[in-house]
Short mmCIF file of C-alpha atoms in Angstrom, two decimals:
data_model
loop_
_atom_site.label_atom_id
_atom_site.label_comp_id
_atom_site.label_asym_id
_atom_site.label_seq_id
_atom_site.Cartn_x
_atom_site.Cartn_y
_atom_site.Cartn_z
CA UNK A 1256 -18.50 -2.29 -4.16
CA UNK A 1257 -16.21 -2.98 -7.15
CA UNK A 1258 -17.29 -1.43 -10.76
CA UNK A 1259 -15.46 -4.36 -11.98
CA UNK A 1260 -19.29 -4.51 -14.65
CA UNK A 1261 -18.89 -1.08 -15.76
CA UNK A 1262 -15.12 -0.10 -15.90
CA UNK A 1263 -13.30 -3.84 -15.38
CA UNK A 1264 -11.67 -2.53 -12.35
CA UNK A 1265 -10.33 0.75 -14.14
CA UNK A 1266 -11.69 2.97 -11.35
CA UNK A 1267 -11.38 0.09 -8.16
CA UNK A 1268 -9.28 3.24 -6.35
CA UNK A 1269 -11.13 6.01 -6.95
CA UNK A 1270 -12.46 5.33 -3.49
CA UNK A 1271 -8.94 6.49 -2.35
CA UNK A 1272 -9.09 10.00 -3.89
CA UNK A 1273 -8.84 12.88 -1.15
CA UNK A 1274 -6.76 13.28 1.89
CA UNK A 1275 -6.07 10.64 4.68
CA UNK A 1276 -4.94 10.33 8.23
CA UNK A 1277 -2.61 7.21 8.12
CA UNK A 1278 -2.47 5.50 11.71
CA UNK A 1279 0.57 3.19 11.15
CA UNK A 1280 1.98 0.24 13.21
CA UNK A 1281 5.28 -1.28 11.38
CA UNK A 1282 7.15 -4.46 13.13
CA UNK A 1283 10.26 -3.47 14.93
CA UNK A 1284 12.19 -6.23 12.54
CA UNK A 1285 10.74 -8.16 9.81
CA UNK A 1286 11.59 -11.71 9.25
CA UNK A 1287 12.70 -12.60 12.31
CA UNK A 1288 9.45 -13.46 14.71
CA UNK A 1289 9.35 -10.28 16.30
CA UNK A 1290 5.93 -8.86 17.90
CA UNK A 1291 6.92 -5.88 18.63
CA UNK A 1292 4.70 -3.21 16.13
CA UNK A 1293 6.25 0.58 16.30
CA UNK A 1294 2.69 2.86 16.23
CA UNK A 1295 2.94 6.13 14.64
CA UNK A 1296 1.06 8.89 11.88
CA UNK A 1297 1.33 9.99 8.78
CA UNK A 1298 -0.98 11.63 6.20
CA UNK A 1299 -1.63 10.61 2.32
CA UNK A 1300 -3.26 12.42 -0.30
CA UNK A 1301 -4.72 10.67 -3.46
CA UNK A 1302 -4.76 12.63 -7.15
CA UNK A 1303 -5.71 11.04 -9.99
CA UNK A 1304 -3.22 10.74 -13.05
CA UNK A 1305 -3.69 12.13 -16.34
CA UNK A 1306 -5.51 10.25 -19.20
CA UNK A 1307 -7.09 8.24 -16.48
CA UNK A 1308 -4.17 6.00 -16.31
CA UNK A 1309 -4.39 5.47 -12.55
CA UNK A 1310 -3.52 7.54 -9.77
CA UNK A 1311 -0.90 9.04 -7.70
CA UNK A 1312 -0.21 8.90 -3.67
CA UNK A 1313 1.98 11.36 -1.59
CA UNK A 1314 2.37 9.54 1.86
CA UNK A 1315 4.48 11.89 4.72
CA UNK A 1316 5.24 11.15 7.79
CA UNK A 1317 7.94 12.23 10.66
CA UNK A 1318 8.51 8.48 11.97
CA UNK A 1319 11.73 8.77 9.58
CA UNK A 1320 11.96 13.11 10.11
CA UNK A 1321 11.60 14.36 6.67
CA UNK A 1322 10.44 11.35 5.19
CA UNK A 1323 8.34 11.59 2.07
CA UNK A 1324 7.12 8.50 -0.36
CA UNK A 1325 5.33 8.16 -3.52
CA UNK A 1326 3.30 5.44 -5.00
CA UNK A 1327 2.33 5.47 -8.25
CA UNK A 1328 -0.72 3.07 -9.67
CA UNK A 1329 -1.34 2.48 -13.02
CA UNK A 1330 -4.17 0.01 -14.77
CA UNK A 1331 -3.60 -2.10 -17.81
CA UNK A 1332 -7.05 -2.27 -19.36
CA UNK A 1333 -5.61 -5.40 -21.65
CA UNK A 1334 -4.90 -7.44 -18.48
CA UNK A 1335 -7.03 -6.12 -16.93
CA UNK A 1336 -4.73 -5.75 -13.63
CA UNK A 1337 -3.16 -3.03 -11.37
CA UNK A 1338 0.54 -2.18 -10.96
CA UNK A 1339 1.64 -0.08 -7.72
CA UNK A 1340 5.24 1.30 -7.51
CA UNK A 1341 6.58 3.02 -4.77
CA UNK A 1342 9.44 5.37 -4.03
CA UNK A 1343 10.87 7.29 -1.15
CA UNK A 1344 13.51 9.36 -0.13
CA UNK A 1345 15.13 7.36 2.48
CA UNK A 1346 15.86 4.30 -0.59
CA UNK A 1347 16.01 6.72 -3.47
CA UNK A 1348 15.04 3.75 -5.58
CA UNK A 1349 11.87 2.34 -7.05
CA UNK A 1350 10.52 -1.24 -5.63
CA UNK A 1351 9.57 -3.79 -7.95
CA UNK A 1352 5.35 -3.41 -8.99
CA UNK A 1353 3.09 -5.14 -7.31
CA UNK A 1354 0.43 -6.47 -9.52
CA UNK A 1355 -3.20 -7.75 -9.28
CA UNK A 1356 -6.63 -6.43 -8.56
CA UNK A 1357 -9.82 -6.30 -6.35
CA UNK A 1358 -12.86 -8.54 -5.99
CA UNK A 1359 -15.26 -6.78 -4.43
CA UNK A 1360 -13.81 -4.85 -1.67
CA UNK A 1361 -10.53 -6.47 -1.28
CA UNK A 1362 -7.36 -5.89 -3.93
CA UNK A 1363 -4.29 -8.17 -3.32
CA UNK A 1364 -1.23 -7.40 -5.21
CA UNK A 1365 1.85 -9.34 -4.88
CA UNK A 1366 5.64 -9.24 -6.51
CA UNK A 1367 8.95 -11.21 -5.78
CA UNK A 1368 11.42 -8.83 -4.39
CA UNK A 1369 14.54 -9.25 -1.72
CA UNK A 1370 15.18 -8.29 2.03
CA UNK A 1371 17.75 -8.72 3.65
CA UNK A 1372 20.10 -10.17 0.78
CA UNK A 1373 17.17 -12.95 0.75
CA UNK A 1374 14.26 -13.57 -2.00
CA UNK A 1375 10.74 -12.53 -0.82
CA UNK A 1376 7.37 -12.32 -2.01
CA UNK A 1377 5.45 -9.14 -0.94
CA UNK A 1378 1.85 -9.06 -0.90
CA UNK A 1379 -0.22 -5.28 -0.41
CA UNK A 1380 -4.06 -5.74 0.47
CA UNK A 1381 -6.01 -2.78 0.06
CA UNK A 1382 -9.90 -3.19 1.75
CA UNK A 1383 -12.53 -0.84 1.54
CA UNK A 1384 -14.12 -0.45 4.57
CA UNK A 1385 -16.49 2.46 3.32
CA UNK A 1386 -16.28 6.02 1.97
CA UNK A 1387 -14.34 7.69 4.81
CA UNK A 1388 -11.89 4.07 6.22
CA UNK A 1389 -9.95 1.84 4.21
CA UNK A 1390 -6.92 -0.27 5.63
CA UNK A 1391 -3.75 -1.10 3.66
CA UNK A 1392 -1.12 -4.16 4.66
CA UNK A 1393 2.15 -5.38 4.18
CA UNK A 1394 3.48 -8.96 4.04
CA UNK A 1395 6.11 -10.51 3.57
CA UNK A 1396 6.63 -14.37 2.39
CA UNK A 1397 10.38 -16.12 2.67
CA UNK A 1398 8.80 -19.31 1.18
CA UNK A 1399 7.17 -18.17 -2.21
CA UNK A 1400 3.98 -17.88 -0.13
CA UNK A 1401 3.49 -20.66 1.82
CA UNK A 1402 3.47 -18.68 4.80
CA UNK A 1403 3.21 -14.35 5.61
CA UNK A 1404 3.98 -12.48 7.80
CA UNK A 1405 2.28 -8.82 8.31
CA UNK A 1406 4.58 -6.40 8.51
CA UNK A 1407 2.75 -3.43 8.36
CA UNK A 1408 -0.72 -2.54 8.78
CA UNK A 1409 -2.34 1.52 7.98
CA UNK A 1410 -5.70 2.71 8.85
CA UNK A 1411 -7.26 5.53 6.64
CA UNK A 1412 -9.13 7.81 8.05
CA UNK A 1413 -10.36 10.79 5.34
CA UNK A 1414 -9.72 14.58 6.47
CA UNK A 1415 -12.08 16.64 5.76
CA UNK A 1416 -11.67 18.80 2.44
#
């Protein structure tokens, strides 16, 4: 359930503090009508930041050996809205923030961006699906979102401490 009454959606991840198994399935190709979704694991671990500005996630996995990514999500009390950045070290560069916010148990954050040498809209939608599952996913718009496509979909399951 949201504390959007108490906090105004300051706290809407703390749900996501701990450790996580990530179950991943990514399309082969994005953009392009492909069906074909590339399973694999990762893990994520969830700190809050200082100052309770927002929080921070570490996300590893050996689909890409080595790989490593970051996101970083900070609230805005004044509008009242979330902003998620992410880095990793196979781009080396930071992606545009998503912004936006839950109601209830649902947060959809969206941002224009490009792929491909092509503008996009990407949307994230986090759901809580209790204390210990949550489900994150990816999509991508070519036609400032009249249609999406899910790129990529991750199941949380939280490790035990």
């Amino acid at each position: 359930m949201s504390e959007q009454g108490q906090n105004d959606g300051a706290r809407d991840f703390d749900f996501l503090m701990g450790r996580w198994r990530v179950q991943n399935r990514r399309l082969k190709e994005r953009l392009k009508g492909c069906t074909e979704w590339l399973p694999f694991e990762a893990t994520a671990e969830e700190h809050p930041l200082p100052g309770g500005l927002g929080n921070q996630e570490t996300y590893r996995s050996e689909f890409w050996p080595g790989f490593v990514g970051l996101a970083t999500r900070v609230y805005n009390p004044a509008t009242k809205q979330w902003s998620i950045s992410w880095v990793d070290n196979r781009n080396h560069t930071v992606d545009p923030p998503v912004l936006g916010g839950f109601v209830g148990d649902v947060g959809q954050f969206e941002t224009n961006d490009t792929f491909e040498g092509r503008a996009i809209r990407v949307r994230f939608t986090w759901t809580r699906l209790g204390q210990d599952t949550a489900r994150w996913e990816q999509a991508f718009s070519p036609d400032e979102g009249r249609s999406w496509e899910t790129n990529w979909v991750m199941e949380f399951t939280r490790l035990e401490e």
